[in-house]
Coordinates of C-alpha atoms and ligand atoms in Angstrom, one line a residue:
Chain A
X102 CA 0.0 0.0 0.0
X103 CA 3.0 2.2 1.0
X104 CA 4.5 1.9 -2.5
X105 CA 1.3 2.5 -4.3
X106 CA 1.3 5.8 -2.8
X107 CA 4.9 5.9 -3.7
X108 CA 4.3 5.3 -7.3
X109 CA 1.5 7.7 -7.4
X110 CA 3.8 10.6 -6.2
X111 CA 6.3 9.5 -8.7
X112 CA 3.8 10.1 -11.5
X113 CA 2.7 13.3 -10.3
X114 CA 6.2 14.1 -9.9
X115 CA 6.7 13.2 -13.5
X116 CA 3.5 15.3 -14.5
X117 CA 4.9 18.0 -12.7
X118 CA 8.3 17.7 -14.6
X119 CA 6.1 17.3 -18.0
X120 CA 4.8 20.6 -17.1
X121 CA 7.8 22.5 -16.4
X122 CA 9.2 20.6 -19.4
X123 CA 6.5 22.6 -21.0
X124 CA 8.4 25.6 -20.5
X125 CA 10.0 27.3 -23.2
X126 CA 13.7 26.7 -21.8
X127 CA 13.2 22.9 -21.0
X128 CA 14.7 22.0 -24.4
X129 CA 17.6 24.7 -23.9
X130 CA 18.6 23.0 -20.3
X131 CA 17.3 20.1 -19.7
X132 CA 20.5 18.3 -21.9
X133 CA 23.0 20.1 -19.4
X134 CA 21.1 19.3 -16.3
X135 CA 21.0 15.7 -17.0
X136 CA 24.8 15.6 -17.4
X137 CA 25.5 17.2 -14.2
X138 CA 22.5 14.4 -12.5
X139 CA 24.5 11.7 -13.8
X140 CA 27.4 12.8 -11.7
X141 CA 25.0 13.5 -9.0
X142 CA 23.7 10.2 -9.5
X143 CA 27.6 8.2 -10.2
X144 CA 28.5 10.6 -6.7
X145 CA 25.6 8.9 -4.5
X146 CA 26.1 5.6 -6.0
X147 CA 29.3 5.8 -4.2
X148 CA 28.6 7.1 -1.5
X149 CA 26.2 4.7 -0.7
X150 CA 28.0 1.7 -0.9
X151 CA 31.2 3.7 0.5
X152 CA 28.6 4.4 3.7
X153 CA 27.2 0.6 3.8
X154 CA 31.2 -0.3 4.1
X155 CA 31.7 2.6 6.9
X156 CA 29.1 2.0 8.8
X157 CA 28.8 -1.7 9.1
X158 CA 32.9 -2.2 10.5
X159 CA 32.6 1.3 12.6
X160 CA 29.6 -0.6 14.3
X161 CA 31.6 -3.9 14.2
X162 CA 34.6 -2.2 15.4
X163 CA 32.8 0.2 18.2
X164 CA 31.0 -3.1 19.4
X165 CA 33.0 -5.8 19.7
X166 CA 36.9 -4.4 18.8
X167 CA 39.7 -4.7 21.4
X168 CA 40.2 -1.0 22.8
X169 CA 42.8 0.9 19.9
X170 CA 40.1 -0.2 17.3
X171 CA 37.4 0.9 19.3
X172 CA 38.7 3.6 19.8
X173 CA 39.7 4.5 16.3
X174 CA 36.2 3.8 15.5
X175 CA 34.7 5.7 18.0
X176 CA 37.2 9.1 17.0
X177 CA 35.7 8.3 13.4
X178 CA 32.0 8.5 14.5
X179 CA 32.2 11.5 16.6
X180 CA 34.3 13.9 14.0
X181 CA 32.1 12.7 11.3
X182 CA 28.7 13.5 12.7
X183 CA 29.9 16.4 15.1
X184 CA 31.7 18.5 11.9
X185 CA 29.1 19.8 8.8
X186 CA 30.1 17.7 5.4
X187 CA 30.6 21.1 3.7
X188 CA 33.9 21.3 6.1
X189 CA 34.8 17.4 5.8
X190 CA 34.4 18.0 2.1
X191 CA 36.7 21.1 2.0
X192 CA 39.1 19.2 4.4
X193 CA 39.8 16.4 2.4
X194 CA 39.8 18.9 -0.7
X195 CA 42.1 21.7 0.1
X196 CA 43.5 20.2 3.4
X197 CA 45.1 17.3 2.7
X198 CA 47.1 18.1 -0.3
X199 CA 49.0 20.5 2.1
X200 CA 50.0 16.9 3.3
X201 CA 50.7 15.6 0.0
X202 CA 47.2 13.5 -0.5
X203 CA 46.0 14.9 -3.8
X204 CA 42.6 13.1 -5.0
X205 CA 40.6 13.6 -7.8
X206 CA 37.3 15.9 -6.7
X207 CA 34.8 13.3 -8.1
X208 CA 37.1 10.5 -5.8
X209 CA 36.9 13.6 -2.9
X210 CA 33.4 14.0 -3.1
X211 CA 32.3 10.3 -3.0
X212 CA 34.6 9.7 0.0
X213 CA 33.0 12.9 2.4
X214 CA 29.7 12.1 1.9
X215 CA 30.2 7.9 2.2
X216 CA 32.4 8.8 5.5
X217 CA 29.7 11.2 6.6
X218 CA 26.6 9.1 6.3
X219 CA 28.9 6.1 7.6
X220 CA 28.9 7.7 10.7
X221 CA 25.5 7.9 11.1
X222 CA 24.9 4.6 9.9
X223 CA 26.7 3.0 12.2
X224 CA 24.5 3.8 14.9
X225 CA 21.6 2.1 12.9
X226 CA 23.9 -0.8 12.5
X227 CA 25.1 -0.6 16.5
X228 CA 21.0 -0.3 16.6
X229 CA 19.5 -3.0 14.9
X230 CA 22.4 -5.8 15.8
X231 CA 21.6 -5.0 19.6
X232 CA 17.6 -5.3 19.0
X233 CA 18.3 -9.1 17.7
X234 CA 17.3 -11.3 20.6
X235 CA 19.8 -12.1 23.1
X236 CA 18.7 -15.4 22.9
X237 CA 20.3 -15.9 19.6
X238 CA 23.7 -14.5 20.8
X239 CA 23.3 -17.5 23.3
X240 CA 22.3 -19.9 21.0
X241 CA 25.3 -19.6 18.9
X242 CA 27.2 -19.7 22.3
X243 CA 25.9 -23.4 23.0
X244 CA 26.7 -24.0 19.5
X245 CA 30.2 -23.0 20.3
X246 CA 30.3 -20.6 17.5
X247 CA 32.9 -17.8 17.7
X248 CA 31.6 -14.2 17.1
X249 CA 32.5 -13.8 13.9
X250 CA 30.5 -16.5 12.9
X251 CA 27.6 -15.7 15.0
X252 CA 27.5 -12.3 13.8
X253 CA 28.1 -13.3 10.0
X254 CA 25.5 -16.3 10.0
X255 CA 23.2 -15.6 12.7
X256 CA 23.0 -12.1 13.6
X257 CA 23.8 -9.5 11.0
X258 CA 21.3 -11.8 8.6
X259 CA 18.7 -11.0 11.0
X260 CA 19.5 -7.4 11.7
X261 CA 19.7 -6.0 8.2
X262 CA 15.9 -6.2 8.4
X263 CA 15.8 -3.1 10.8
X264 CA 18.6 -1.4 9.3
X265 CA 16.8 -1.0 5.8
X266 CA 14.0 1.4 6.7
X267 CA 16.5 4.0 8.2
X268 CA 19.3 3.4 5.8
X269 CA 16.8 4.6 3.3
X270 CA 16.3 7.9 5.1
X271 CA 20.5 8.1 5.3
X272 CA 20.7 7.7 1.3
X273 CA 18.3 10.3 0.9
X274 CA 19.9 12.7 3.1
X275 CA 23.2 11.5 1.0
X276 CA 21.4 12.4 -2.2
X277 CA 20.4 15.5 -1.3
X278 CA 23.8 16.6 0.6
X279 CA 25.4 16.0 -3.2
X280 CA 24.8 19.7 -3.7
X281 CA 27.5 20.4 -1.7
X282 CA 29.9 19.0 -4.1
X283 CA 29.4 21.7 -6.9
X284 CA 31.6 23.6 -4.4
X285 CA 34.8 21.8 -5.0
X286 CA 34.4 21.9 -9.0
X287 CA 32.6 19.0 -9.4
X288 CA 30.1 19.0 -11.9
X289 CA 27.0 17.9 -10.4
X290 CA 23.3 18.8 -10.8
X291 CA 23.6 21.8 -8.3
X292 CA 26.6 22.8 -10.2
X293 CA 25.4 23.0 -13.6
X294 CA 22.0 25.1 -12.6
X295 CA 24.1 27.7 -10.6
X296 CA 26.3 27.7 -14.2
X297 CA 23.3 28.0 -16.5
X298 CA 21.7 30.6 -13.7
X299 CA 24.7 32.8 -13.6
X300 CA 24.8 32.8 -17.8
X301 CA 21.0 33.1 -18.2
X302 CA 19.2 34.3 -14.9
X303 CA 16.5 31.9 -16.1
X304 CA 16.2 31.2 -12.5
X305 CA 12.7 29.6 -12.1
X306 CA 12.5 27.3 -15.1
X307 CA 16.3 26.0 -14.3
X308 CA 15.4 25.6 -10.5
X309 CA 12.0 23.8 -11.5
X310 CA 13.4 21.2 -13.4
X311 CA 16.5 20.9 -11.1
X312 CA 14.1 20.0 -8.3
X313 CA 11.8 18.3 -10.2
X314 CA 14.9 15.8 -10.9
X315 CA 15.9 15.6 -7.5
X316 CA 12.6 14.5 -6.2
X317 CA 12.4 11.9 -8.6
X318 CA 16.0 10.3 -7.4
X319 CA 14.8 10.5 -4.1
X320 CA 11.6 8.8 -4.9
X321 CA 13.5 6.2 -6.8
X322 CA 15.5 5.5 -3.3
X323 CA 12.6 5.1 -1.1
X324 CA 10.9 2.6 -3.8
X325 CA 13.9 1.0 -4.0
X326 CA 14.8 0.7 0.0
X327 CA 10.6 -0.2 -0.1
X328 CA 11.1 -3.5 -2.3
X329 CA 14.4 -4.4 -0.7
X330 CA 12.4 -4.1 3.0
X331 CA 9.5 -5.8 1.3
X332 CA 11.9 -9.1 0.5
X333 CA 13.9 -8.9 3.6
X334 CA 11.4 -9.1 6.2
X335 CA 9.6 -11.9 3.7
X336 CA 12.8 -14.1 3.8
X337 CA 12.5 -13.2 7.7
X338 CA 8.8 -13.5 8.7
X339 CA 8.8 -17.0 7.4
X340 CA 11.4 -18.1 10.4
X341 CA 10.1 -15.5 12.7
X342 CA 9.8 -17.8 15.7
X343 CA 7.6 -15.6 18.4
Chain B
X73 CA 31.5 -20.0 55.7
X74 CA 30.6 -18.4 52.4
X75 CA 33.9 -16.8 51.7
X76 CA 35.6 -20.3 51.0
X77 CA 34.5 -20.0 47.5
X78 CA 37.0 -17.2 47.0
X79 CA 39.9 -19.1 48.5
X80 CA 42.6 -20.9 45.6
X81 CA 40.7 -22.9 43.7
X82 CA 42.0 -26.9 44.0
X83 CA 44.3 -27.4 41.1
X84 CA 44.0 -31.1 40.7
X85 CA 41.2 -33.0 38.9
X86 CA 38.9 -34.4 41.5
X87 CA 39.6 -38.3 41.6
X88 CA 37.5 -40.7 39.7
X89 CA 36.2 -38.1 37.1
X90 CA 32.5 -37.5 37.3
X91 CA 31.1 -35.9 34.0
X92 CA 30.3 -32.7 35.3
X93 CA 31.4 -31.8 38.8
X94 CA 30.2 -28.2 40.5
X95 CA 32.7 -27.4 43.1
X96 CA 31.7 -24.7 45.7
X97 CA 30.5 -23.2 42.6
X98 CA 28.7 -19.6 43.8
X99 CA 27.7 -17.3 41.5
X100 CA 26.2 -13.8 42.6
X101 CA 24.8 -10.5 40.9
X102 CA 25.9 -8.1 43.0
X103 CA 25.5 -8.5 46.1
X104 CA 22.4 -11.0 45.9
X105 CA 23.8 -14.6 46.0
X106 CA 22.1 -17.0 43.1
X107 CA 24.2 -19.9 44.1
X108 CA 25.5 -20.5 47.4
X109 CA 28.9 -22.8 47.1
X110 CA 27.2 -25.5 45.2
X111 CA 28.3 -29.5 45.2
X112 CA 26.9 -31.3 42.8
X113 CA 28.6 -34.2 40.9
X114 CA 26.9 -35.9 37.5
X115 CA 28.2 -39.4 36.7
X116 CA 28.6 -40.0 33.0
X117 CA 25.5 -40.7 31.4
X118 CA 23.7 -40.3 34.2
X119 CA 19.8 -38.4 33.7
X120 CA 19.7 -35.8 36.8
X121 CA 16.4 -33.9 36.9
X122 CA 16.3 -30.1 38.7
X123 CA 13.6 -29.3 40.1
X124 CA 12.3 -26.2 42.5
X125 CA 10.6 -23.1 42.6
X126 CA 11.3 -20.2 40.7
X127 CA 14.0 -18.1 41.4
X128 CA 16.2 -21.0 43.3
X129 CA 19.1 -20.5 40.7
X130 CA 18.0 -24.1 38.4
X131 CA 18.8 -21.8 35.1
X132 CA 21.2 -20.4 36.3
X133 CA 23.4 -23.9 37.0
X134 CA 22.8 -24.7 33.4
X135 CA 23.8 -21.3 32.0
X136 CA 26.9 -21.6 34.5
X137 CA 27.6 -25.0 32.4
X138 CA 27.2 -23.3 29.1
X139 CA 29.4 -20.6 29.7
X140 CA 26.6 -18.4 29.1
X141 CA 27.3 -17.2 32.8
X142 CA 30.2 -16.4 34.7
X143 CA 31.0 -17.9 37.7
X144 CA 32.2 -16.3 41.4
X145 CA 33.9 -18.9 43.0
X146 CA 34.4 -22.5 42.8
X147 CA 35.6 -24.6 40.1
X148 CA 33.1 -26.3 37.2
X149 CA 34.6 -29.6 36.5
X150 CA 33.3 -31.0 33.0
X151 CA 35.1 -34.7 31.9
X152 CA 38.1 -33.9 34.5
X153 CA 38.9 -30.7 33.1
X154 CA 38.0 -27.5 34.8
X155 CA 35.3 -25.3 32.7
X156 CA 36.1 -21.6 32.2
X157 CA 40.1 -21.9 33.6
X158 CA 42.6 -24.3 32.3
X159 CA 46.1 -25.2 34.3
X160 CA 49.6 -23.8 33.9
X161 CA 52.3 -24.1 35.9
X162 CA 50.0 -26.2 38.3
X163 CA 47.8 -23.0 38.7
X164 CA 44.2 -22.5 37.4
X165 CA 43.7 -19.3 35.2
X166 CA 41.4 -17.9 33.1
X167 CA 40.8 -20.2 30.2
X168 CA 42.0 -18.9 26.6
X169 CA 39.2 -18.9 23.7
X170 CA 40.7 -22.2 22.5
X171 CA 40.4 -24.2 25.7
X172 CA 36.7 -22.4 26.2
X173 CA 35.5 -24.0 22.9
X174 CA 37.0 -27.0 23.1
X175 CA 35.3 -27.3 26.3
X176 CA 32.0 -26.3 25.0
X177 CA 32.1 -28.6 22.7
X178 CA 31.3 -31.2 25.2
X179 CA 28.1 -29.5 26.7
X180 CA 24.8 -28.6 24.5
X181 CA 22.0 -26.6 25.4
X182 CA 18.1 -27.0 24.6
X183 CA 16.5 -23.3 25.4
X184 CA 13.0 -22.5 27.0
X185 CA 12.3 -20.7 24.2
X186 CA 14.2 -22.8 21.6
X187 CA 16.1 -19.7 20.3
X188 CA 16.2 -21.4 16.7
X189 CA 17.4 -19.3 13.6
X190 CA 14.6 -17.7 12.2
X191 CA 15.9 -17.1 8.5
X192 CA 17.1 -20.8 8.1
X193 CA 15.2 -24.0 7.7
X194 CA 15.0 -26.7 10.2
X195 CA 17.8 -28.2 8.4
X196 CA 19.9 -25.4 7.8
X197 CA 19.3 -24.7 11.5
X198 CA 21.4 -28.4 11.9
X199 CA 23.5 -28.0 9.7
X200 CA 25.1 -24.4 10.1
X201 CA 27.1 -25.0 13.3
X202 CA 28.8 -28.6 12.1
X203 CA 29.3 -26.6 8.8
X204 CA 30.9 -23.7 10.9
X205 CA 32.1 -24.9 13.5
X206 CA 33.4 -28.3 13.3
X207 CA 34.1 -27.5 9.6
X208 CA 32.4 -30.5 8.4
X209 CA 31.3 -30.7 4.3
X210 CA 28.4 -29.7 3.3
X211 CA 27.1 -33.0 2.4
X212 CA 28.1 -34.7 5.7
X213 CA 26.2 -31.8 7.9
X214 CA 23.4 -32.1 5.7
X215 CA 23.2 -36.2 6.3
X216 CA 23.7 -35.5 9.9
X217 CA 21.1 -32.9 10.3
X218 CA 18.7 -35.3 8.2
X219 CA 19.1 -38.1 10.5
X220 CA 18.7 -36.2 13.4
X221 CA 15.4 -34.6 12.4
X222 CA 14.4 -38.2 11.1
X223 CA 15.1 -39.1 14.7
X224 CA 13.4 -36.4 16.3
X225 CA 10.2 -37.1 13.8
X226 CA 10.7 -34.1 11.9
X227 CA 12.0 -36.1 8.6
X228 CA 9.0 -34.3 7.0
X229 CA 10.0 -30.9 7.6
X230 CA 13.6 -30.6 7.3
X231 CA 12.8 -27.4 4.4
X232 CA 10.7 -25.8 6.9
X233 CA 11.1 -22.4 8.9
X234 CA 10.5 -22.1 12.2
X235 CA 7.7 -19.8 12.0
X236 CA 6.2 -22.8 9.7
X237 CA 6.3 -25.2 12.7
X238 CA 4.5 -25.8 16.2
X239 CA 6.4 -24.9 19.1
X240 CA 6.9 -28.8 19.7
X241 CA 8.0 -29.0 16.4
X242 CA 10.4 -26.2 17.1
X243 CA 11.4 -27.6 20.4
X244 CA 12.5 -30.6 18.6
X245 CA 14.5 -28.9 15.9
X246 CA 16.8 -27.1 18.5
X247 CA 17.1 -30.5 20.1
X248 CA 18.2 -32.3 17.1
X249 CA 20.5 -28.4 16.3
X250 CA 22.2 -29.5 20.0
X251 CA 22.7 -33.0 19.4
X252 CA 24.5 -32.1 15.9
X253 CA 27.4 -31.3 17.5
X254 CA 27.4 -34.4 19.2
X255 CA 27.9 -33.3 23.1
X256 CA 28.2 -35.3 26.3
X257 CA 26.6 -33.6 28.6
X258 CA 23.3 -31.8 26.8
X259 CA 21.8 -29.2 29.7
X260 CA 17.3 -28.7 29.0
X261 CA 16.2 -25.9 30.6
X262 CA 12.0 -26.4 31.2
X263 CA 11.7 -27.4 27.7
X264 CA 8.5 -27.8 27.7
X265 CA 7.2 -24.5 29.4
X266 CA 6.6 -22.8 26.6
X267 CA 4.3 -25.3 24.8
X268 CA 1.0 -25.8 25.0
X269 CA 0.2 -28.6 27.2
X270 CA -0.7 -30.9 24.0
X271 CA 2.5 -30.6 22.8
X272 CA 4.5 -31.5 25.6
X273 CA 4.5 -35.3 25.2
X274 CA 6.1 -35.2 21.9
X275 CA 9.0 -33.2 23.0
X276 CA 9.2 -35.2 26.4
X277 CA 9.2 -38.2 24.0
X278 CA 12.2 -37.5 22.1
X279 CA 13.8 -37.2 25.3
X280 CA 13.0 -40.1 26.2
X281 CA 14.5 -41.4 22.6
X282 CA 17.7 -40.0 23.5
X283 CA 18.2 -41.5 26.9
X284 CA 17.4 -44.9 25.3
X285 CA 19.5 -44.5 22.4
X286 CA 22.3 -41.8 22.9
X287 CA 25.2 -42.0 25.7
X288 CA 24.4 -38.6 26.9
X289 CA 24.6 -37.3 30.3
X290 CA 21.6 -35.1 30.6
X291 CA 20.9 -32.2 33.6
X292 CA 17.3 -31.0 33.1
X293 CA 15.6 -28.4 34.7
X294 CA 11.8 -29.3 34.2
X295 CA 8.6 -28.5 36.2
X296 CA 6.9 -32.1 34.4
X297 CA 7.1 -33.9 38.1
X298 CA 6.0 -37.0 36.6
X299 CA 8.5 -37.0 33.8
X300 CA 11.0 -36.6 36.3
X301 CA 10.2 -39.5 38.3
X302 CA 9.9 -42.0 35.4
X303 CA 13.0 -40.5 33.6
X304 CA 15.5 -39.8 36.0
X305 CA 18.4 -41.5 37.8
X306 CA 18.1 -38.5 40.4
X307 CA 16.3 -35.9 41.2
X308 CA 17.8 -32.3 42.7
X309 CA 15.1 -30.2 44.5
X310 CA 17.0 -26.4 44.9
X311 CA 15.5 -24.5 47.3
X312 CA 17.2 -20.1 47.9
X313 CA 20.4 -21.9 46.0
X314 CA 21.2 -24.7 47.5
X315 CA 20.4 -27.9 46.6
X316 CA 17.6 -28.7 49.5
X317 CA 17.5 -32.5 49.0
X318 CA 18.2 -34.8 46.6
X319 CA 17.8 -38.3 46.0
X320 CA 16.6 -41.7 43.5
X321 CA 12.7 -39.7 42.0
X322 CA 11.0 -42.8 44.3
X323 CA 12.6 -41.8 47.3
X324 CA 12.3 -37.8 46.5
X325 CA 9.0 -37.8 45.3
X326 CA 7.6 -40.8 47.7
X327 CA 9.3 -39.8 50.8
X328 CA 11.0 -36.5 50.7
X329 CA 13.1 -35.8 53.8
X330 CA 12.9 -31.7 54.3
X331 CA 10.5 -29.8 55.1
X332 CA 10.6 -27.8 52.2
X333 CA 10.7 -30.6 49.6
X334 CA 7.4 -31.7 51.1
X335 CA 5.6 -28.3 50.6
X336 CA 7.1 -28.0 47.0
X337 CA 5.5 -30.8 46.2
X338 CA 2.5 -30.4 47.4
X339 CA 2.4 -27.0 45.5
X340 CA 3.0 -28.5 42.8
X341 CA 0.7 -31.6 42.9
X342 CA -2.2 -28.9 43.7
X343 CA -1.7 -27.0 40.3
X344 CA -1.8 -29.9 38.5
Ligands
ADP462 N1 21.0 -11.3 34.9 C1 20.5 -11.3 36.2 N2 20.7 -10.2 37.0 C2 20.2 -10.3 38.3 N3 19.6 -11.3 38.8 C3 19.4 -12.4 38.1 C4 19.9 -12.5 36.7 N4 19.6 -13.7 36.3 C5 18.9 -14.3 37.3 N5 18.8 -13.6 38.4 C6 18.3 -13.9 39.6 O1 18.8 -15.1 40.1 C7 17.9 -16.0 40.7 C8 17.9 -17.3 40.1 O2 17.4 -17.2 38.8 P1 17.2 -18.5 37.9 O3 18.4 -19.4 37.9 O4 16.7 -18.1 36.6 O5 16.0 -19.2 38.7 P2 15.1 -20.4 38.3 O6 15.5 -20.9 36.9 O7 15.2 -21.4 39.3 O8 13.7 -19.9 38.3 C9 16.5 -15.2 40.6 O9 16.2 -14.6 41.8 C10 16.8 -14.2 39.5 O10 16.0 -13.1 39.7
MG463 MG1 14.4 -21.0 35.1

């Protein structure tokens, strides 16, 4: 029901785009725009799956890591969510090739916003492994399994389930903290309006489609995080024992 | 008389090996004492039944023998080798992750609440810890997992998930998921409490299939007074952690010595 609603604001969304498209400048930037989503788009591919990575051995670390990893994780948590992204962007940017770390900005922006949302993710992975039952840590216990095995097999299977419906809301906010990128030359949906803006000053058609294209990535997350819930908790609810 | 438990622990096995030995084991949240310097010796293969009322510390023995819970004082003793410390040098310390699981490999554990994996099959659920843990092939876990759900009468629903099956059913799977790993000692803790009463005598019965058929030593914690009494070579009654009295079920159940014993029982015979 939740992703019939979905797909109804994705085709309103796309009506609303068919009507902006109806402006007279939709031919003229439309072309452009796309070009800079695809690098919004390549950018939060990235840092998606750079974020998944992050999170999942920050949590792993934080939880279960003999003390200097912990720590390390813990140091990597805290700067991350307690500095903006605009700074950990221009940080890694124009800070670190003062210490001899040059990176290409597309490599620069993938890697500020995948470390950022990490951080946050990794208290929805901390999150959903501690909801799993404790009697399943103790299961594996009598089955003399060691914890990387219980945590492989047994309990990170079972706690992806609650990690999907916020994980969602952490690629969205990924998505949409892309803008930021534009700022360090890459070019990026944000990027290419403010170029088109600062050229034509056709401010409301460029803005309308820009946002119109935005909404629709984000609405192809959440129906994408939908299905991927939709299957998880399928392959679960059949074992669900209680 | 209750600080003994924290004096050296005795570094020699005890003579003539029982299967599982507690040794002034005492075990303590805080300050509130579970177990109180507990004796109790298992002979192998020998079917001891724990009975008492809530809160006397039964769980809490078996969890002890799982590892599951740390000990205070004493010494756990499981085939002549001491539980959760190992010797060197002729002194007990802490045992390393290596000793821990090779002792642990010796005990297995059937839950109240049967704590099966939810996203694997009953099979699967047999098969992933000898797949794991003893590193056995895929083929050979999945032959032993078959025959031990054929055993447990569950041959029909080895593709099944938990959530597909009664809670007898499920009660039987993480019996046969225990025996996989073919222990010596296998802990039950109330087994049967969370079924509904007319599915008790199924699970009851594969127990009953095991003690015929395996050489297990079994320690069960069960509230089933007449199981008990046909079943087992001896019966513990714990009373405030301690054992209270214990004894041959005929002699415990027909003509319990303590005071307390006597009352249990009659509690009990007057719910059911
Ligand atoms: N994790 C714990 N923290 C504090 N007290 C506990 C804990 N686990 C058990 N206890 C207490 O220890 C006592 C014995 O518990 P348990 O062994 O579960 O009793 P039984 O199985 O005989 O009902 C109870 O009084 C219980 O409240
Ligand atoms: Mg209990």
């Amino acid at each position: 029901m939740q992703l019939r609603s979905l797909t109804v604001c994705a085709i309103i969304a796309f009506a609303a785009g068919l009507i902006v498209a109806s402006f007279a400048g939709f031919r003229e930037f439309l072309p452009g725009l796309l070009q800079g989503a695809l690098i919004t788009v390549e950018i939060t591919l990235g840092g998606c799956v750079l974020s998944v990575i992050a999170a999942v051995i920050a949590a792993l670390a934080k939880m279960y890591g003999p003390w200097p990893i912990r720590w390390l994780a813990v140091v990597y948590i805290e700067i991350f969510r307690g500095t903006s992204a605009l700074v950990q962007l221009f940080w890694l940017f124009f800070v670190l090739p003062r210490f001899g770390l040059t990176m290409e900005p597309l490599t620069v922006a993938i890697l500020a916003l995948g470390l950022n949302v990490g951080a946050y993710g990794a208290e929805v992975v901390r999150g959903a492994v501690a909801a799993v039952p404790r009697g399943q840590w103790e299961a594996t216990i009598a089955l003399n399994m060691n914890r990387a095995q219980a945590l492989r097999r047994i309990i990170l299977p079972q706690a992806v389930v609650a990690m999907i419906p916020p994980w969602g809301n952490l690629f969205i906010e990924l998505l949409k903290a892309t803008a930021i990128v534009s700022l360090i030359t890459v070019a990026d949906l944000a990027f290419r309006a403010q170029e088109m803006n600062a050229t034509t000053y056709r401010t409301v058609e460029i803005f309308s489609i820009v946002l119109v294209i935005y909404l629709a990535m984000a609405m192809l997350i959440t129906i994408g995080m939908r299905r991927l819930e939709g299957l998880a908790a399928k392959g679960l609810a059949r074992g669900r024992s209680h | 008389m209750t600080d003994i438990a924290k004096g050296p622990a005795p570094a020699a096995a005890p003579t003539g090996s029982p299967m599982v030995r507690f040794d002034q084991v005492t075990k303590s949240y805080g300050a509130f004492v579970v177990l109180d310097q507990l004796e109790l010796d298992v002979a192998a293969g020998e079917k001891v039944a724990i009975i008492g009322p809530s809160g006397s510390g039964k769980t809490t023995v078996l969890r002890m023998l799982m590892t599951l819970e740390p000990i205070n004082g004493g010494v756990i003793w499981v085939d002549g080798e001491p539980l959760t410390s190992m010797r060197r040098n002729g002194a007990l310390v802490p045992a390393d992750a290596r000793h821990l699981r090779r002792m642990r490999g010796k005990i297995g554990m059937v839950f109240q609440h049967f704590n099966l994996f939810p996203h694997m099959t009953a099979l699967k659920n047999c098969m992933e810890a000898p797949c794991t843990v003893l590193g056995l092939s895929k083929a050979e876990s999945e032959a032993r997992g078959r025959e031990l759900l054929v055993m447990v009468g569950l041959g029909d629903k080895l593709q099944h998930y938990p959530a597909q099956l009664s809670g007898g059913q499920q009660q039987r799977v993480a019996i046969a998921r225990a025996l996989a790993m073919r222990p010596k000692v296998m802990l039950f803790d109330e087994v049967t409490s969370a079924l509904d009463p007319e599915l008790v005598g199924e699970v009851l019965n594969v127990i009953r299939k095991l003690g015929a058929e395996l050489d297990l030593t079994m320690l069960m914690v069960t509230h089933q007074m007449g199981f008990a009494k046909e079943f087992a070579d001896r019966v513990c009654f714990f009373y405030g952690g301690k054992i209270c009295e214990q004894g041959p079920p005929a002699k415990l159940f027909g003509s319990p010595e303590n005071e307390r014993t006597r009352q249990f029982l009659r509690a009990v015979l007057e719910a059911t």
